[in-house]
Amino acid sequence: MTTSLPVPEGARWILHITITAAQAAKVKWNKQLDMLRPIAGYDEATQTWSAHIGALNLAGLGVLQTMFDAARTYGTEVRLAPVPVPEWWRGSVFTSDSEIAALLRAQADEGRPLGHLPLA
């Protein structure tokens, strides 16, 4: 799993989850489709599946679990990126003061020595 930098303080955001499609023979590709199609959209140009969640509720955790299961099964990687709430989004949203925001900030700072300020 990799994460990008967190959204700015005070922002409302959702979590954009992507997984690179695994190249596979037709039977294995169809199994991947069956697994991911109900919860994610496919972008043929980037060959990635993506989904969004705005809460770590049962539905959100189900999406995350399915994405991680697919990554494990097909040998690919899940990426998490907090993104500003799009106009079309009608679900729950995270805020910068949530526990998940703190986790993403810590993940983005991984490897930075204790007491050192981030460079960016």
mmCIF file of N, CA, C and O in Angstrom, residues 2-97:
data_model
loop_
_atom_site.group_PDB
_atom_site.id
_atom_site.type_symbol
_atom_site.label_atom_id
_atom_site.label_comp_id
_atom_site.label_asym_id
_atom_site.label_seq_id
_atom_site.Cartn_x
_atom_site.Cartn_y
_atom_site.Cartn_z
ATOM 1 N N THR A 2 0.519 2.216 -0.798
ATOM 2 C CA THR A 2 1.211 3.491 -0.765
ATOM 3 C C THR A 2 0.187 4.596 -0.608
ATOM 4 O O THR A 2 -0.970 4.449 -0.991
ATOM 5 N N THR A 3 0.625 5.687 -0.028
ATOM 6 C CA THR A 3 -0.256 6.831 0.141
ATOM 7 C C THR A 3 0.435 8.071 -0.387
ATOM 8 O O THR A 3 1.649 8.142 -0.443
ATOM 9 N N SER A 4 -0.378 9.031 -0.795
ATOM 10 C CA SER A 4 0.190 10.309 -1.197
ATOM 11 C C SER A 4 0.094 11.265 -0.013
ATOM 12 O O SER A 4 -0.396 10.912 1.044
ATOM 13 N N LEU A 5 0.558 12.491 -0.199
ATOM 14 C CA LEU A 5 0.494 13.474 0.876
ATOM 15 C C LEU A 5 -0.949 13.769 1.245
ATOM 16 O O LEU A 5 -1.823 13.775 0.389
ATOM 17 N N PRO A 6 -1.208 14.054 2.514
ATOM 18 C CA PRO A 6 -2.576 14.335 2.930
ATOM 19 C C PRO A 6 -3.063 15.685 2.412
ATOM 20 O O PRO A 6 -2.280 16.530 2.021
ATOM 21 N N VAL A 7 -4.382 15.849 2.426
ATOM 22 C CA VAL A 7 -4.977 17.120 2.006
ATOM 23 C C VAL A 7 -4.672 18.184 3.051
ATOM 24 O O VAL A 7 -4.329 17.873 4.188
ATOM 25 N N PRO A 8 -4.756 19.471 2.694
ATOM 26 C CA PRO A 8 -4.436 20.549 3.634
ATOM 27 C C PRO A 8 -5.329 20.544 4.871
ATOM 28 O O PRO A 8 -6.452 20.038 4.844
ATOM 29 N N GLU A 9 -4.823 21.123 5.930
ATOM 30 C CA GLU A 9 -5.592 21.238 7.174
ATOM 31 C C GLU A 9 -6.924 21.913 6.913
ATOM 32 O O GLU A 9 -7.018 22.811 6.087
ATOM 33 N N GLY A 10 -7.948 21.518 7.646
ATOM 34 C CA GLY A 10 -9.258 22.145 7.546
ATOM 35 C C GLY A 10 -10.080 21.700 6.354
ATOM 36 O O GLY A 10 -11.192 22.164 6.150
ATOM 37 N N ALA A 11 -9.563 20.806 5.541
ATOM 38 C CA ALA A 11 -10.258 20.396 4.322
ATOM 39 C C ALA A 11 -11.196 19.223 4.577
ATOM 40 O O ALA A 11 -10.985 18.422 5.475
ATOM 41 N N ARG A 12 -12.200 19.140 3.742
ATOM 42 C CA ARG A 12 -13.069 17.960 3.686
ATOM 43 C C ARG A 12 -12.585 17.152 2.496
ATOM 44 O O ARG A 12 -12.278 17.705 1.455
ATOM 45 N N TRP A 13 -12.517 15.835 2.654
ATOM 46 C CA TRP A 13 -11.960 15.003 1.606
ATOM 47 C C TRP A 13 -12.543 13.610 1.632
ATOM 48 O O TRP A 13 -13.219 13.221 2.586
ATOM 49 N N ILE A 14 -12.293 12.893 0.561
ATOM 50 C CA ILE A 14 -12.646 11.476 0.473
ATOM 51 C C ILE A 14 -11.369 10.715 0.118
ATOM 52 O O ILE A 14 -10.374 11.316 -0.288
ATOM 53 N N LEU A 15 -11.423 9.432 0.267
ATOM 54 C CA LEU A 15 -10.265 8.597 -0.022
ATOM 55 C C LEU A 15 -10.435 7.972 -1.404
ATOM 56 O O LEU A 15 -11.422 7.294 -1.675
ATOM 57 N N HIS A 16 -9.482 8.260 -2.283
ATOM 58 C CA HIS A 16 -9.454 7.700 -3.636
ATOM 59 C C HIS A 16 -8.559 6.463 -3.578
ATOM 60 O O HIS A 16 -7.387 6.558 -3.214
ATOM 61 N N ILE A 17 -9.112 5.321 -3.909
ATOM 62 C CA ILE A 17 -8.400 4.050 -3.823
ATOM 63 C C ILE A 17 -8.197 3.526 -5.237
ATOM 64 O O ILE A 17 -9.167 3.421 -5.996
ATOM 65 N N THR A 18 -6.963 3.234 -5.599
ATOM 66 C CA THR A 18 -6.702 2.693 -6.933
ATOM 67 C C THR A 18 -5.892 1.406 -6.829
ATOM 68 O O THR A 18 -5.146 1.193 -5.877
ATOM 69 N N ILE A 19 -6.076 0.583 -7.825
ATOM 70 C CA ILE A 19 -5.316 -0.657 -7.945
ATOM 71 C C ILE A 19 -4.996 -0.845 -9.422
ATOM 72 O O ILE A 19 -5.869 -0.669 -10.273
ATOM 73 N N THR A 20 -3.749 -1.138 -9.712
ATOM 74 C CA THR A 20 -3.345 -1.385 -11.092
ATOM 75 C C THR A 20 -3.907 -2.728 -11.530
ATOM 76 O O THR A 20 -3.804 -3.717 -10.804
ATOM 77 N N ALA A 21 -4.515 -2.738 -12.702
ATOM 78 C CA ALA A 21 -5.066 -3.992 -13.223
ATOM 79 C C ALA A 21 -3.931 -4.957 -13.509
ATOM 80 O O ALA A 21 -2.895 -4.568 -14.049
ATOM 81 N N ALA A 22 -4.114 -6.190 -13.110
ATOM 82 C CA ALA A 22 -3.109 -7.217 -13.367
ATOM 83 C C ALA A 22 -3.326 -7.791 -14.765
ATOM 84 O O ALA A 22 -4.451 -8.103 -15.146
ATOM 85 N N GLN A 23 -2.271 -7.877 -15.524
ATOM 86 C CA GLN A 23 -2.356 -8.518 -16.835
ATOM 87 C C GLN A 23 -2.537 -10.011 -16.604
ATOM 88 O O GLN A 23 -1.814 -10.614 -15.820
ATOM 89 N N ALA A 24 -3.521 -10.580 -17.276
ATOM 90 C CA ALA A 24 -3.823 -11.987 -17.029
ATOM 91 C C ALA A 24 -4.495 -12.603 -18.248
ATOM 92 O O ALA A 24 -5.053 -11.901 -19.091
ATOM 93 N N ALA A 25 -4.449 -13.934 -18.304
ATOM 94 C CA ALA A 25 -5.172 -14.669 -19.334
ATOM 95 C C ALA A 25 -6.668 -14.437 -19.144
ATOM 96 O O ALA A 25 -7.119 -13.978 -18.094
ATOM 97 N N LYS A 26 -7.438 -14.723 -20.149
ATOM 98 C CA LYS A 26 -8.868 -14.401 -20.175
ATOM 99 C C LYS A 26 -9.624 -14.898 -18.942
ATOM 100 O O LYS A 26 -10.394 -14.146 -18.341
ATOM 101 N N VAL A 27 -9.419 -16.111 -18.529
ATOM 102 C CA VAL A 27 -10.148 -16.660 -17.375
ATOM 103 C C VAL A 27 -9.803 -15.884 -16.112
ATOM 104 O O VAL A 27 -10.682 -15.464 -15.355
ATOM 105 N N LYS A 28 -8.509 -15.647 -15.894
ATOM 106 C CA LYS A 28 -8.076 -14.910 -14.705
ATOM 107 C C LYS A 28 -8.530 -13.450 -14.789
ATOM 108 O O LYS A 28 -8.913 -12.854 -13.788
ATOM 109 N N TRP A 29 -8.495 -12.857 -15.984
ATOM 110 C CA TRP A 29 -8.954 -11.484 -16.176
ATOM 111 C C TRP A 29 -10.444 -11.373 -15.830
ATOM 112 O O TRP A 29 -10.864 -10.443 -15.158
ATOM 113 N N ASN A 30 -11.232 -12.351 -16.268
ATOM 114 C CA ASN A 30 -12.669 -12.326 -15.973
ATOM 115 C C ASN A 30 -12.939 -12.460 -14.475
ATOM 116 O O ASN A 30 -13.869 -11.846 -13.952
ATOM 117 N N LYS A 31 -12.120 -13.236 -13.773
ATOM 118 C CA LYS A 31 -12.272 -13.345 -12.316
ATOM 119 C C LYS A 31 -11.954 -12.003 -11.653
ATOM 120 O O LYS A 31 -12.615 -11.586 -10.709
ATOM 121 N N GLN A 32 -10.924 -11.320 -12.153
ATOM 122 C CA GLN A 32 -10.575 -9.994 -11.647
ATOM 123 C C GLN A 32 -11.740 -9.019 -11.894
ATOM 124 O O GLN A 32 -12.107 -8.249 -11.007
ATOM 125 N N LEU A 33 -12.316 -9.080 -13.095
ATOM 126 C CA LEU A 33 -13.482 -8.243 -13.423
ATOM 127 C C LEU A 33 -14.630 -8.507 -12.453
ATOM 128 O O LEU A 33 -15.236 -7.566 -11.928
ATOM 129 N N ASP A 34 -14.921 -9.773 -12.232
ATOM 130 C CA ASP A 34 -16.021 -10.143 -11.337
ATOM 131 C C ASP A 34 -15.793 -9.633 -9.921
ATOM 132 O O ASP A 34 -16.735 -9.268 -9.226
ATOM 133 N N MET A 35 -14.544 -9.615 -9.507
ATOM 134 C CA MET A 35 -14.207 -9.186 -8.148
ATOM 135 C C MET A 35 -14.309 -7.664 -7.993
ATOM 136 O O MET A 35 -14.821 -7.166 -6.994
ATOM 137 N N LEU A 36 -13.798 -6.921 -8.983
ATOM 138 C CA LEU A 36 -13.674 -5.473 -8.831
ATOM 139 C C LEU A 36 -14.820 -4.661 -9.439
ATOM 140 O O LEU A 36 -15.112 -3.560 -8.973
ATOM 141 N N ARG A 37 -15.461 -5.171 -10.460
ATOM 142 C CA ARG A 37 -16.512 -4.407 -11.148
ATOM 143 C C ARG A 37 -17.628 -3.922 -10.224
ATOM 144 O O ARG A 37 -18.092 -2.789 -10.379
ATOM 145 N N PRO A 38 -18.071 -4.704 -9.227
ATOM 146 C CA PRO A 38 -19.163 -4.218 -8.363
ATOM 147 C C PRO A 38 -18.782 -3.027 -7.472
ATOM 148 O O PRO A 38 -19.655 -2.304 -7.010
ATOM 149 N N ILE A 39 -17.486 -2.805 -7.246
ATOM 150 C CA ILE A 39 -17.098 -1.761 -6.299
ATOM 151 C C ILE A 39 -16.223 -0.671 -6.897
ATOM 152 O O ILE A 39 -15.949 0.335 -6.241
ATOM 153 N N ALA A 40 -15.742 -0.860 -8.125
ATOM 154 C CA ALA A 40 -14.779 0.077 -8.689
ATOM 155 C C ALA A 40 -15.036 0.319 -10.165
ATOM 156 O O ALA A 40 -15.653 -0.503 -10.842
ATOM 157 N N GLY A 41 -14.540 1.439 -10.642
ATOM 158 C CA GLY A 41 -14.591 1.752 -12.062
ATOM 159 C C GLY A 41 -13.237 1.473 -12.685
ATOM 160 O O GLY A 41 -12.203 1.529 -12.015
ATOM 161 N N TYR A 42 -13.235 1.187 -13.981
ATOM 162 C CA TYR A 42 -11.994 0.864 -14.680
ATOM 163 C C TYR A 42 -11.654 1.968 -15.670
ATOM 164 O O TYR A 42 -12.502 2.426 -16.424
ATOM 165 N N ASP A 43 -10.394 2.406 -15.655
ATOM 166 C CA ASP A 43 -9.894 3.395 -16.602
ATOM 167 C C ASP A 43 -8.928 2.681 -17.538
ATOM 168 O O ASP A 43 -7.820 2.317 -17.134
ATOM 169 N N GLU A 44 -9.361 2.476 -18.769
ATOM 170 C CA GLU A 44 -8.557 1.717 -19.725
ATOM 171 C C GLU A 44 -7.247 2.431 -20.066
ATOM 172 O O GLU A 44 -6.215 1.784 -20.262
ATOM 173 N N ALA A 45 -7.265 3.762 -20.090
ATOM 174 C CA ALA A 45 -6.054 4.521 -20.436
ATOM 175 C C ALA A 45 -4.926 4.281 -19.433
ATOM 176 O O ALA A 45 -3.771 4.122 -19.816
ATOM 177 N N THR A 46 -5.262 4.250 -18.140
ATOM 178 C CA THR A 46 -4.238 4.034 -17.108
ATOM 179 C C THR A 46 -4.188 2.590 -16.624
ATOM 180 O O THR A 46 -3.325 2.245 -15.824
ATOM 181 N N GLN A 47 -5.129 1.782 -17.068
ATOM 182 C CA GLN A 47 -5.262 0.390 -16.654
ATOM 183 C C GLN A 47 -5.336 0.258 -15.141
ATOM 184 O O GLN A 47 -4.653 -0.565 -14.528
ATOM 185 N N THR A 48 -6.182 1.103 -14.548
ATOM 186 C CA THR A 48 -6.388 1.049 -13.102
ATOM 187 C C THR A 48 -7.867 0.959 -12.783
ATOM 188 O O THR A 48 -8.719 1.455 -13.514
ATOM 189 N N TRP A 49 -8.125 0.314 -11.666
ATOM 190 C CA TRP A 49 -9.445 0.289 -11.060
ATOM 191 C C TRP A 49 -9.440 1.353 -9.977
ATOM 192 O O TRP A 49 -8.432 1.544 -9.296
ATOM 193 N N SER A 50 -10.551 2.035 -9.773
ATOM 194 C CA SER A 50 -10.588 3.026 -8.700
ATOM 195 C C SER A 50 -11.963 3.084 -8.055
ATOM 196 O O SER A 50 -12.982 2.783 -8.679
ATOM 197 N N ALA A 51 -11.936 3.461 -6.785
ATOM 198 C CA ALA A 51 -13.158 3.627 -5.995
ATOM 199 C C ALA A 51 -12.915 4.758 -5.008
ATOM 200 O O ALA A 51 -11.771 5.169 -4.783
ATOM 201 N N HIS A 52 -13.990 5.265 -4.427
ATOM 202 C CA HIS A 52 -13.896 6.327 -3.428
ATOM 203 C C HIS A 52 -14.688 5.916 -2.197
ATOM 204 O O HIS A 52 -15.731 5.268 -2.321
ATOM 205 N N ILE A 53 -14.182 6.312 -1.034
ATOM 206 C CA ILE A 53 -14.951 6.143 0.195
ATOM 207 C C ILE A 53 -14.822 7.426 1.012
ATOM 208 O O ILE A 53 -13.842 8.150 0.904
ATOM 209 N N GLY A 54 -15.848 7.688 1.817
ATOM 210 C CA GLY A 54 -15.840 8.875 2.661
ATOM 211 C C GLY A 54 -16.041 8.547 4.121
ATOM 212 O O GLY A 54 -16.192 9.440 4.955
ATOM 213 N N ALA A 55 -16.050 7.260 4.436
ATOM 214 C CA ALA A 55 -16.207 6.826 5.824
ATOM 215 C C ALA A 55 -15.655 5.415 5.976
ATOM 216 O O ALA A 55 -15.698 4.631 5.032
ATOM 217 N N LEU A 56 -15.151 5.129 7.160
ATOM 218 C CA LEU A 56 -14.695 3.767 7.441
ATOM 219 C C LEU A 56 -15.818 3.002 8.115
ATOM 220 O O LEU A 56 -15.690 2.482 9.211
ATOM 221 N N ASN A 57 -16.933 2.937 7.408
ATOM 222 C CA ASN A 57 -18.080 2.165 7.879
ATOM 223 C C ASN A 57 -18.038 0.786 7.207
ATOM 224 O O ASN A 57 -17.049 0.454 6.534
ATOM 225 N N LEU A 58 -19.084 0.010 7.355
ATOM 226 C CA LEU A 58 -19.098 -1.343 6.802
ATOM 227 C C LEU A 58 -18.903 -1.333 5.284
ATOM 228 O O LEU A 58 -18.106 -2.111 4.747
ATOM 229 N N ALA A 59 -19.575 -0.429 4.593
ATOM 230 C CA ALA A 59 -19.435 -0.356 3.136
ATOM 231 C C ALA A 59 -18.017 0.064 2.743
ATOM 232 O O ALA A 59 -17.412 -0.526 1.841
ATOM 233 N N GLY A 60 -17.466 1.084 3.392
ATOM 234 C CA GLY A 60 -16.123 1.556 3.083
ATOM 235 C C GLY A 60 -15.065 0.497 3.345
ATOM 236 O O GLY A 60 -14.146 0.297 2.544
ATOM 237 N N LEU A 61 -15.204 -0.184 4.473
ATOM 238 C CA LEU A 61 -14.253 -1.258 4.789
ATOM 239 C C LEU A 61 -14.378 -2.413 3.803
ATOM 240 O O LEU A 61 -13.380 -3.055 3.463
ATOM 241 N N GLY A 62 -15.593 -2.664 3.319
ATOM 242 C CA GLY A 62 -15.796 -3.707 2.311
ATOM 243 C C GLY A 62 -15.066 -3.385 1.014
ATOM 244 O O GLY A 62 -14.442 -4.258 0.402
ATOM 245 N N VAL A 63 -15.125 -2.124 0.605
ATOM 246 C CA VAL A 63 -14.407 -1.693 -0.601
ATOM 247 C C VAL A 63 -12.906 -1.861 -0.398
ATOM 248 O O VAL A 63 -12.206 -2.434 -1.246
ATOM 249 N N LEU A 64 -12.396 -1.374 0.724
ATOM 250 C CA LEU A 64 -10.965 -1.513 1.011
ATOM 251 C C LEU A 64 -10.538 -2.972 1.023
ATOM 252 O O LEU A 64 -9.515 -3.342 0.427
ATOM 253 N N GLN A 65 -11.304 -3.823 1.694
ATOM 254 C CA GLN A 65 -10.952 -5.239 1.792
ATOM 255 C C GLN A 65 -10.927 -5.900 0.419
ATOM 256 O O GLN A 65 -10.005 -6.661 0.100
ATOM 257 N N THR A 66 -11.913 -5.593 -0.415
ATOM 258 C CA THR A 66 -11.956 -6.168 -1.757
ATOM 259 C C THR A 66 -10.754 -5.723 -2.578
ATOM 260 O O THR A 66 -10.136 -6.535 -3.279
ATOM 261 N N MET A 67 -10.393 -4.441 -2.470
ATOM 262 C CA MET A 67 -9.237 -3.938 -3.209
ATOM 263 C C MET A 67 -7.948 -4.630 -2.737
ATOM 264 O O MET A 67 -7.116 -5.034 -3.545
ATOM 265 N N PHE A 68 -7.787 -4.775 -1.422
ATOM 266 C CA PHE A 68 -6.596 -5.444 -0.906
ATOM 267 C C PHE A 68 -6.590 -6.930 -1.259
ATOM 268 O O PHE A 68 -5.533 -7.492 -1.566
ATOM 269 N N ASP A 69 -7.747 -7.577 -1.235
ATOM 270 C CA ASP A 69 -7.824 -8.989 -1.643
ATOM 271 C C ASP A 69 -7.425 -9.141 -3.109
ATOM 272 O O ASP A 69 -6.696 -10.073 -3.463
ATOM 273 N N ALA A 70 -7.901 -8.239 -3.957
ATOM 274 C CA ALA A 70 -7.556 -8.303 -5.383
ATOM 275 C C ALA A 70 -6.056 -8.090 -5.571
ATOM 276 O O ALA A 70 -5.421 -8.792 -6.371
ATOM 277 N N ALA A 71 -5.488 -7.141 -4.847
ATOM 278 C CA ALA A 71 -4.047 -6.886 -4.960
ATOM 279 C C ALA A 71 -3.245 -8.120 -4.566
ATOM 280 O O ALA A 71 -2.281 -8.489 -5.242
ATOM 281 N N ARG A 72 -3.662 -8.761 -3.494
ATOM 282 C CA ARG A 72 -2.957 -9.971 -3.042
ATOM 283 C C ARG A 72 -3.122 -11.099 -4.065
ATOM 284 O O ARG A 72 -2.158 -11.759 -4.440
ATOM 285 N N THR A 73 -4.330 -11.294 -4.545
ATOM 286 C CA THR A 73 -4.619 -12.376 -5.478
ATOM 287 C C THR A 73 -3.908 -12.201 -6.807
ATOM 288 O O THR A 73 -3.388 -13.163 -7.371
ATOM 289 N N TYR A 74 -3.868 -10.971 -7.317
ATOM 290 C CA TYR A 74 -3.346 -10.727 -8.653
ATOM 291 C C TYR A 74 -1.962 -10.088 -8.676
ATOM 292 O O TYR A 74 -1.464 -9.719 -9.729
ATOM 293 N N GLY A 75 -1.334 -9.958 -7.505
ATOM 294 C CA GLY A 75 0.044 -9.479 -7.451
ATOM 295 C C GLY A 75 0.226 -8.031 -7.863
ATOM 296 O O GLY A 75 1.180 -7.705 -8.551
ATOM 297 N N THR A 76 -0.675 -7.190 -7.433
ATOM 298 C CA THR A 76 -0.562 -5.775 -7.756
ATOM 299 C C THR A 76 -0.625 -4.951 -6.471
ATOM 300 O O THR A 76 -0.501 -5.511 -5.387
ATOM 301 N N GLU A 77 -0.788 -3.655 -6.572
ATOM 302 C CA GLU A 77 -0.659 -2.773 -5.413
ATOM 303 C C GLU A 77 -1.854 -1.821 -5.299
ATOM 304 O O GLU A 77 -2.355 -1.329 -6.290
ATOM 305 N N VAL A 78 -2.249 -1.569 -4.059
ATOM 306 C CA VAL A 78 -3.316 -0.611 -3.772
ATOM 307 C C VAL A 78 -2.674 0.722 -3.406
ATOM 308 O O VAL A 78 -1.700 0.754 -2.660
ATOM 309 N N ARG A 79 -3.223 1.793 -3.928
ATOM 310 C CA ARG A 79 -2.771 3.149 -3.590
ATOM 311 C C ARG A 79 -3.935 3.922 -2.994
ATOM 312 O O ARG A 79 -5.057 3.839 -3.491
ATOM 313 N N LEU A 80 -3.646 4.651 -1.923
ATOM 314 C CA LEU A 80 -4.642 5.477 -1.253
ATOM 315 C C LEU A 80 -4.232 6.931 -1.391
ATOM 316 O O LEU A 80 -3.070 7.264 -1.159
ATOM 317 N N ALA A 81 -5.182 7.783 -1.749
ATOM 318 C CA ALA A 81 -4.880 9.211 -1.876
ATOM 319 C C ALA A 81 -6.079 10.020 -1.406
ATOM 320 O O ALA A 81 -7.184 9.864 -1.940
ATOM 321 N N PRO A 82 -5.892 10.861 -0.408
ATOM 322 C CA PRO A 82 -6.976 11.750 -0.020
ATOM 323 C C PRO A 82 -7.153 12.802 -1.106
ATOM 324 O O PRO A 82 -6.176 13.379 -1.590
ATOM 325 N N VAL A 83 -8.397 13.012 -1.538
ATOM 326 C CA VAL A 83 -8.685 13.992 -2.590
ATOM 327 C C VAL A 83 -9.816 14.902 -2.128
ATOM 328 O O VAL A 83 -10.663 14.498 -1.325
ATOM 329 N N PRO A 84 -9.833 16.153 -2.628
ATOM 330 C CA PRO A 84 -10.952 17.041 -2.292
ATOM 331 C C PRO A 84 -12.276 16.413 -2.716
ATOM 332 O O PRO A 84 -12.334 15.649 -3.678
ATOM 333 N N VAL A 85 -13.334 16.737 -2.010
ATOM 334 C CA VAL A 85 -14.650 16.175 -2.302
ATOM 335 C C VAL A 85 -15.135 16.704 -3.656
ATOM 336 O O VAL A 85 -15.277 17.910 -3.832
ATOM 337 N N PRO A 86 -15.373 15.808 -4.622
ATOM 338 C CA PRO A 86 -15.884 16.263 -5.920
ATOM 339 C C PRO A 86 -17.340 16.718 -5.806
ATOM 340 O O PRO A 86 -18.067 16.306 -4.906
ATOM 341 N N GLU A 87 -17.757 17.562 -6.724
ATOM 342 C CA GLU A 87 -19.128 18.083 -6.691
ATOM 343 C C GLU A 87 -20.174 16.978 -6.765
ATOM 344 O O GLU A 87 -21.250 17.096 -6.189
ATOM 345 N N TRP A 88 -19.879 15.899 -7.473
ATOM 346 C CA TRP A 88 -20.855 14.827 -7.655
ATOM 347 C C TRP A 88 -20.991 13.926 -6.426
ATOM 348 O O TRP A 88 -21.922 13.130 -6.340
ATOM 349 N N TRP A 89 -20.092 14.025 -5.455
ATOM 350 C CA TRP A 89 -20.085 13.139 -4.290
ATOM 351 C C TRP A 89 -21.257 13.462 -3.373
ATOM 352 O O TRP A 89 -21.453 14.600 -2.978
ATOM 353 N N ARG A 90 -22.034 12.473 -3.001
ATOM 354 C CA ARG A 90 -23.195 12.648 -2.125
ATOM 355 C C ARG A 90 -23.090 11.856 -0.826
ATOM 356 O O ARG A 90 -24.017 11.818 -0.037
ATOM 357 N N GLY A 91 -21.943 11.233 -0.593
ATOM 358 C CA GLY A 91 -21.778 10.400 0.591
ATOM 359 C C GLY A 91 -21.081 11.125 1.733
ATOM 360 O O GLY A 91 -20.902 12.345 1.712
ATOM 361 N N SER A 92 -20.690 10.371 2.705
ATOM 362 C CA SER A 92 -19.949 10.891 3.859
ATOM 363 C C SER A 92 -18.591 11.402 3.417
ATOM 364 O O SER A 92 -18.085 11.023 2.354
ATOM 365 N N VAL A 93 -17.988 12.272 4.237
ATOM 366 C CA VAL A 93 -16.656 12.792 3.944
ATOM 367 C C VAL A 93 -15.797 12.721 5.196
ATOM 368 O O VAL A 93 -16.295 12.706 6.313
ATOM 369 N N PHE A 94 -14.486 12.672 4.981
ATOM 370 C CA PHE A 94 -13.535 12.763 6.072
ATOM 371 C C PHE A 94 -13.177 14.232 6.265
ATOM 372 O O PHE A 94 -13.352 15.045 5.369
ATOM 373 N N THR A 95 -12.643 14.554 7.433
ATOM 374 C CA THR A 95 -12.133 15.897 7.685
ATOM 375 C C THR A 95 -10.693 15.775 8.160
ATOM 376 O O THR A 95 -10.243 14.700 8.563
ATOM 377 N N SER A 96 -9.969 16.880 8.113
ATOM 378 C CA SER A 96 -8.548 16.828 8.459
ATOM 379 C C SER A 96 -8.298 16.534 9.925
ATOM 380 O O SER A 96 -7.193 16.184 10.310
ATOM 381 N N ASP A 97 -9.327 16.659 10.769
ATOM 382 C CA ASP A 97 -9.133 16.370 12.191
ATOM 383 C C ASP A 97 -9.528 14.936 12.559
ATOM 384 O O ASP A 97 -9.543 14.575 13.722
#
